[in-house]
C-alpha positions as a Markdown table, in Angstrom:
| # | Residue | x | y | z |
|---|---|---|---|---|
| 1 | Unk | 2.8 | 13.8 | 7.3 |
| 2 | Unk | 2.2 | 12.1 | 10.5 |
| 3 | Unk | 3.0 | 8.6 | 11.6 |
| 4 | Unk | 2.6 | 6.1 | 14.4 |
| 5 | Unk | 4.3 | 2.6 | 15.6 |
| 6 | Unk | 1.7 | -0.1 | 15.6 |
| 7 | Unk | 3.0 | -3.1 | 16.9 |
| 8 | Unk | 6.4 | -2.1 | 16.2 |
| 9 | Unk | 5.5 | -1.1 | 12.4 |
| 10 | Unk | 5.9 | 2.4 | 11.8 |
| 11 | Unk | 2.6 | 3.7 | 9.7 |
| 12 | Unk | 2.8 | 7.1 | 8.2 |
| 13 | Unk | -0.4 | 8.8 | 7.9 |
| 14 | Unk | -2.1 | 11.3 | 5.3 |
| 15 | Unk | -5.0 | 13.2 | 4.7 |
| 16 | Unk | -5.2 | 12.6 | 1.2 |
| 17 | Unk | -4.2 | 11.0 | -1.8 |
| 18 | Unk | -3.0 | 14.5 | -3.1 |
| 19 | Unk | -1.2 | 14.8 | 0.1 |
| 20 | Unk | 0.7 | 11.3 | -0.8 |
| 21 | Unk | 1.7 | 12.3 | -3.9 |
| 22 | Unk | 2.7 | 15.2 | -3.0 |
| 23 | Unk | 5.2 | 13.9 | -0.8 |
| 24 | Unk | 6.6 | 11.5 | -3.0 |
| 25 | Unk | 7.9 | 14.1 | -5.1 |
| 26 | Unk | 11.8 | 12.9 | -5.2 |
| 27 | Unk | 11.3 | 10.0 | -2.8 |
| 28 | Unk | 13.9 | 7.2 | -3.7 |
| 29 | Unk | 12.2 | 4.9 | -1.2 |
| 30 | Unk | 10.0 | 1.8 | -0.9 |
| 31 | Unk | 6.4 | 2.0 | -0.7 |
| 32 | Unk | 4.8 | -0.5 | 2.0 |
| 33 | Unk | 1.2 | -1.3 | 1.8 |
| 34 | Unk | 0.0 | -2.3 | 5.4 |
| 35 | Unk | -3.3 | -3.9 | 6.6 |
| 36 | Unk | -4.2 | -6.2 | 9.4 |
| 37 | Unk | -2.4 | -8.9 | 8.6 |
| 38 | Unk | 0.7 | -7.0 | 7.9 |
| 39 | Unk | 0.9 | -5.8 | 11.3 |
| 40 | Unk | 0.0 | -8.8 | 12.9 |
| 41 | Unk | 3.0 | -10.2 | 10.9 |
| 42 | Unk | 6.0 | -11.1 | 12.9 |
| 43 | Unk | 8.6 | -11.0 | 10.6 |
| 44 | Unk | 11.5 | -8.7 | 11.7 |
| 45 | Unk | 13.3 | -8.2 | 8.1 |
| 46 | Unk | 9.8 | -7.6 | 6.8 |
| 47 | Unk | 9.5 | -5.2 | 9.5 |
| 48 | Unk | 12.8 | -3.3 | 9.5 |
| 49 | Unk | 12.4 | -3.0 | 5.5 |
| 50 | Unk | 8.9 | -1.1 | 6.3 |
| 51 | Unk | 11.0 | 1.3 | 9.0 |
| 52 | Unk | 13.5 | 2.3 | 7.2 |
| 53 | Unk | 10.7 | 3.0 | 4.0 |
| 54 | Unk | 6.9 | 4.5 | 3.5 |
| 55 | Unk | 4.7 | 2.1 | 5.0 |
| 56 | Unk | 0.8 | 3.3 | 4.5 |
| 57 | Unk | -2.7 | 2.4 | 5.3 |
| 58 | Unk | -3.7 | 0.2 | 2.7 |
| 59 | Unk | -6.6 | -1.6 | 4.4 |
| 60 | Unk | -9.4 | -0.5 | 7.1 |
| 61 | Unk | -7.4 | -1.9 | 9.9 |
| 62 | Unk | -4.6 | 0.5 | 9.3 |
| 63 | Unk | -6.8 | 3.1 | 9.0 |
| 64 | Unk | -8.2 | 2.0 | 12.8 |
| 65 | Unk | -5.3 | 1.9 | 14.0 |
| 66 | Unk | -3.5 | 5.0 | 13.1 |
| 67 | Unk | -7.0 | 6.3 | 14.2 |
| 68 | Unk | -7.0 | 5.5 | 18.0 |
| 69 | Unk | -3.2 | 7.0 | 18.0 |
| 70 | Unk | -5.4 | 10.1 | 17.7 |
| 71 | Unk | -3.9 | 10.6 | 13.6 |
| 72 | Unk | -6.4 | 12.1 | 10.8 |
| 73 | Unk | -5.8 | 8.5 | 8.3 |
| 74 | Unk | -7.2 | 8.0 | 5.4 |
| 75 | Unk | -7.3 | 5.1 | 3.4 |
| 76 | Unk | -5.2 | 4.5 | 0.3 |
| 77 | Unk | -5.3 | 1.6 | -1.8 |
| 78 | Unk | -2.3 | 0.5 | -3.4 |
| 79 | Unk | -4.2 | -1.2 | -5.9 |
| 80 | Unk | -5.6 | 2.5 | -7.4 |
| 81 | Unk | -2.8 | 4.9 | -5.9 |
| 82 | Unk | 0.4 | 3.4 | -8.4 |
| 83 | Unk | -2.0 | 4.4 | -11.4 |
| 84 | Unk | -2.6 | 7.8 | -9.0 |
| 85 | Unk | 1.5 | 7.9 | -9.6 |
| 86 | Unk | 1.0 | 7.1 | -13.1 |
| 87 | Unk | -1.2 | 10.1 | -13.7 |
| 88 | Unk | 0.8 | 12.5 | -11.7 |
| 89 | Unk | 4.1 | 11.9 | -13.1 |
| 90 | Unk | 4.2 | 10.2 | -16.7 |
| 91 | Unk | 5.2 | 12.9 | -18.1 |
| 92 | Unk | 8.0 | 13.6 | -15.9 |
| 93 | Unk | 9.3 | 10.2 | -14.5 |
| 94 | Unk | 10.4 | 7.0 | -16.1 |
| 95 | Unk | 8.9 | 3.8 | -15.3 |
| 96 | Unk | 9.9 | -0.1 | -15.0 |
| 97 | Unk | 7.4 | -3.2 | -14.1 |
| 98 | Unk | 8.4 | -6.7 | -12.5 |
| 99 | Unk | 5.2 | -9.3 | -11.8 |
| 100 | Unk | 2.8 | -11.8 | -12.3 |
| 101 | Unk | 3.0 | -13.9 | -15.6 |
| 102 | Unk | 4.4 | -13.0 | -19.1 |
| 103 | Unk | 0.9 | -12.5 | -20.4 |
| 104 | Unk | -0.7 | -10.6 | -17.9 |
| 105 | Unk | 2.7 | -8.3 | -17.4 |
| 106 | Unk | 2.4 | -7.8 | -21.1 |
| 107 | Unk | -1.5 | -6.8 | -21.1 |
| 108 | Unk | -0.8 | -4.5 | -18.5 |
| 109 | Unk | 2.2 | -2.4 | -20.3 |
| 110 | Unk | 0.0 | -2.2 | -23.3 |
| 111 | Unk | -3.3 | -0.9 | -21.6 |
| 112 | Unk | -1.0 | 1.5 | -19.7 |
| 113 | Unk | 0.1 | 2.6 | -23.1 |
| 114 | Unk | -3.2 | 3.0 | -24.2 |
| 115 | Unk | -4.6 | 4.8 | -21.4 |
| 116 | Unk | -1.4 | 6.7 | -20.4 |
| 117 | Unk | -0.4 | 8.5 | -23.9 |
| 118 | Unk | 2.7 | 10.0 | -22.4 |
| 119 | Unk | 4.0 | 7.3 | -19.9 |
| 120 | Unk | 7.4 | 6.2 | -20.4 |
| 121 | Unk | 7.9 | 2.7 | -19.6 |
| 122 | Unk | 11.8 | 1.6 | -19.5 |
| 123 | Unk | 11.0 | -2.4 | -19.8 |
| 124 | Unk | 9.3 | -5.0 | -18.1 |
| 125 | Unk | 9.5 | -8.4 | -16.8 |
| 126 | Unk | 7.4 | -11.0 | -15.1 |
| 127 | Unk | 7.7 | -11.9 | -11.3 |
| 128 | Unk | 9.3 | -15.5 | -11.7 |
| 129 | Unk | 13.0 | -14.5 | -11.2 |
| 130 | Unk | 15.5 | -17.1 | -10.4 |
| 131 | Unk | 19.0 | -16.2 | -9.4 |
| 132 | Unk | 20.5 | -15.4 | -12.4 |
| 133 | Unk | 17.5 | -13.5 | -13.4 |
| 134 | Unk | 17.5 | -11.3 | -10.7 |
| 135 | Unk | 21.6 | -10.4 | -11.4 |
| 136 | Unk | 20.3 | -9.3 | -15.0 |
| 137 | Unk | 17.6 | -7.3 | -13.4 |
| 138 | Unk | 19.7 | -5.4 | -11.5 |
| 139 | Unk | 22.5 | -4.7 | -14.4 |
| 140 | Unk | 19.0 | -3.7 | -16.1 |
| 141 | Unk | 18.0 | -0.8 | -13.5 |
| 142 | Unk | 21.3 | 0.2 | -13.2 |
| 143 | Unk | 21.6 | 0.8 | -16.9 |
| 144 | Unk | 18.2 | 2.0 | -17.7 |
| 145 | Unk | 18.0 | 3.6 | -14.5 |
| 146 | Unk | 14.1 | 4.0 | -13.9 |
| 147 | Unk | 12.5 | 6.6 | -11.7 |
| 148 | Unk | 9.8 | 4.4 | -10.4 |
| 149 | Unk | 9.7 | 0.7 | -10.4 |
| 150 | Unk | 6.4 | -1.0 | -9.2 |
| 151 | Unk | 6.7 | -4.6 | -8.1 |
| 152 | Unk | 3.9 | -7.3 | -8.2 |
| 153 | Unk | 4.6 | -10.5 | -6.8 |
| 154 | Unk | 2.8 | -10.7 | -2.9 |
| 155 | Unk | 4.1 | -10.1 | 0.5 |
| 156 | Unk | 6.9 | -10.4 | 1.7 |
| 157 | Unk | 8.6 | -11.6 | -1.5 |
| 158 | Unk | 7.8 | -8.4 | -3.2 |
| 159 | Unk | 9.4 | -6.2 | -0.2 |
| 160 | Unk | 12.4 | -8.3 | -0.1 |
| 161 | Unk | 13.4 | -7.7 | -3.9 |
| 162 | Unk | 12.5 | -4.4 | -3.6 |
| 163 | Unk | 14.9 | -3.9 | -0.5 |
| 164 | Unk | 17.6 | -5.8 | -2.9 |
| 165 | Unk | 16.9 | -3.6 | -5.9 |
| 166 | Unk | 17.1 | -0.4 | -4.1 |
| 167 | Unk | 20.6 | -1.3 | -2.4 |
| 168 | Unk | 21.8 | -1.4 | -6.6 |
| 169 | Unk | 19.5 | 1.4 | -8.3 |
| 170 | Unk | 17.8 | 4.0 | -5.9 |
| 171 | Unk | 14.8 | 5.0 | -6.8 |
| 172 | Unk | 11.0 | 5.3 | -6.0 |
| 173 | Unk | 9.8 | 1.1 | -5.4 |
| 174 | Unk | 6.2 | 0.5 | -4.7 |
| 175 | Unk | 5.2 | -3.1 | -3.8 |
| 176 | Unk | 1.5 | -4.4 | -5.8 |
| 177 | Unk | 0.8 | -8.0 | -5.1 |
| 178 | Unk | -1.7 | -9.0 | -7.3 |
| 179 | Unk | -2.7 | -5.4 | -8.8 |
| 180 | Unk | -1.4 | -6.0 | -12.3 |
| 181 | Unk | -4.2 | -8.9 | -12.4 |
| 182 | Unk | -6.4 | -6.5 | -11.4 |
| 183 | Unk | -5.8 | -3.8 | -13.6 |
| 184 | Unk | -5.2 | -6.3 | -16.6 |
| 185 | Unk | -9.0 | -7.7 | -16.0 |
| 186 | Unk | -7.7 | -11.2 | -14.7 |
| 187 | Unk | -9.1 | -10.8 | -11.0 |
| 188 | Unk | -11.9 | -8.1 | -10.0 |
| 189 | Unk | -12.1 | -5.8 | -7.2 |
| 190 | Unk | -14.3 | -5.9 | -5.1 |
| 191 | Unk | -17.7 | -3.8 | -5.9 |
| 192 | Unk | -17.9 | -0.1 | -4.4 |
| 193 | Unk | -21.0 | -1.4 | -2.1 |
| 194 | Unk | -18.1 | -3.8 | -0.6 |
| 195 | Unk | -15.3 | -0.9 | -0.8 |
| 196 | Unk | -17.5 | 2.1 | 0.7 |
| 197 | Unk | -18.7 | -0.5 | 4.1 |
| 198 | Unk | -15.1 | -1.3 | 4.5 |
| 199 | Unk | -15.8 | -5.1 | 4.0 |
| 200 | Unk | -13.4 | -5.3 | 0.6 |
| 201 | Unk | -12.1 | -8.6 | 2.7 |
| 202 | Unk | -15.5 | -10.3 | 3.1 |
| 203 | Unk | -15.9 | -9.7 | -0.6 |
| 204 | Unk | -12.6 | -11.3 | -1.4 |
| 205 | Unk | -13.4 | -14.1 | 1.1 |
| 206 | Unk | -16.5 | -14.6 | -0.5 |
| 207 | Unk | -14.4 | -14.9 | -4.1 |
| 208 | Unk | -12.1 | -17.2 | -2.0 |
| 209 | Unk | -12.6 | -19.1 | 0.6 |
| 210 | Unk | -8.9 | -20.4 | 0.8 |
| 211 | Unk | -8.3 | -17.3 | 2.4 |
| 212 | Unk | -10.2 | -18.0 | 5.5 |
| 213 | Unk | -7.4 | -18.9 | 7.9 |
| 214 | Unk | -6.0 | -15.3 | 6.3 |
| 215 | Unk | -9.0 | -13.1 | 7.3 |
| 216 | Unk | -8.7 | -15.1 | 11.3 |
| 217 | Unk | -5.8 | -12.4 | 11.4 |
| 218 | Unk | -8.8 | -9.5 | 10.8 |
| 219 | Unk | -10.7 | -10.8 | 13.9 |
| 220 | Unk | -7.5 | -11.4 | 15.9 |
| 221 | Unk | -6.5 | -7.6 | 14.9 |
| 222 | Unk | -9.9 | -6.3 | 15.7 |
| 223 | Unk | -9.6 | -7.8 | 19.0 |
| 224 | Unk | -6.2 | -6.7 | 20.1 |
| 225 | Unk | -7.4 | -2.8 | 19.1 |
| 226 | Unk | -10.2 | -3.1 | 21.1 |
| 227 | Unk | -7.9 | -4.2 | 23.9 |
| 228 | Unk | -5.5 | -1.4 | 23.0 |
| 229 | Unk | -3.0 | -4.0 | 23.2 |
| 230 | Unk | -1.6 | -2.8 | 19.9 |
């Protein structure tokens, strides 16, 4: 594993899924997804919490980036690499699930039940956790200690939790955002014409438009690379 600072975000780079899994192995550490916008963000806990974890290159930008530091990158979305964890390990590691709503939380245990015959799935709960909520949660993992625990609930709410949880119960975290809504059928990806042309955020722009002042960050990025001012 290699890895480069990108605007003070440190990116670890791989040549392969395989090669990410591989690594992960006994990790007790949080897994960062980082795009564009994520390292145009200038948020300094959000920051330091990627540091002193696994931030990868979850979007194109990444991937460009890590690129022109001269690094062999490949692209790995977290929206299909925690069910590449699911596959690799269900039949050795234990798993917990914190996001999105009750009923999308609860479709997505029982399809991962259905299409994972031997995954072990400690509990679950949905990502709306007030303060006393969260105190449970952590008596929970501590208790039912969990060797992975994916977290769906967006950026940088997701990575703050996580850097909470892991202070109580180590173990391998991996932030999602909205992949559970994916996975349950709620929101689709975008089509493999999109995902192979590296335009996955033109698709979801299309699907969205609120996200326009978002995908500014993309041309703002694009510009500062081909400055090398990043």
């Amino acid at each position: 594993m290699n890895s480069s600072i990108i605007n003070g975000i440190k990116i670890n780079s791989f040549n392969s899924k395989n090669d990410f899994l591989d690594y992960l192995n006994d990790k007790k550490k949080i897994l960062v997804a980082i795009n564009a916008e994520k390292i145009l963000k200038e948020d300094e806990k959000l920051k330091n919490i990627i540091n002193e974890n696994i931030g990868y290159p979850d979007g194109v930008g990444a991937v460009m980036a890590l690129k022109q530091k001269g690094l062999n990158a490949t692209k790995i979305p977290g929206s299909e690499f925690w069910l590449d964890i699911i596959s690799r390990y269900q039949n050795e590691k234990s798993f917990y699930l914190i996001g999105s709503t009750t009923e999308v939380i609860e479709n997505t245990v029982k399809k991962l039940k259905e299409e994972y015959l031997s995954i072990n799935i400690l509990g679950y709960q949905n990502g709306f956790i007030n303060e006393n909520q969260k105190i449970e949660l952590k008596e929970k993992l501590k208790n039912l200690k969990p060797d992975v625990v994916f977290v769906a609930q967006g950026t940088p709410r997701q990575e703050f939790l996580m850097d909470e949880l892991i202070k109580i119960h180590p173990a391998l975290y991996m932030g999602l955002g909205g992949s559970f809504d994916i996975y349950g059928g709620n929101k689709k990806r975008a089509p493999k014409i999109f995902l192979d042309l590296h335009l996955e955020w033109f698709y979801r722009l299309i699907k969205e438009p609120t996200r326009f002042g978002r995908q500014l960050n993309l041309i703002k990025f694009l510009i500062l690379l081909k400055m090398k001012k990043l």
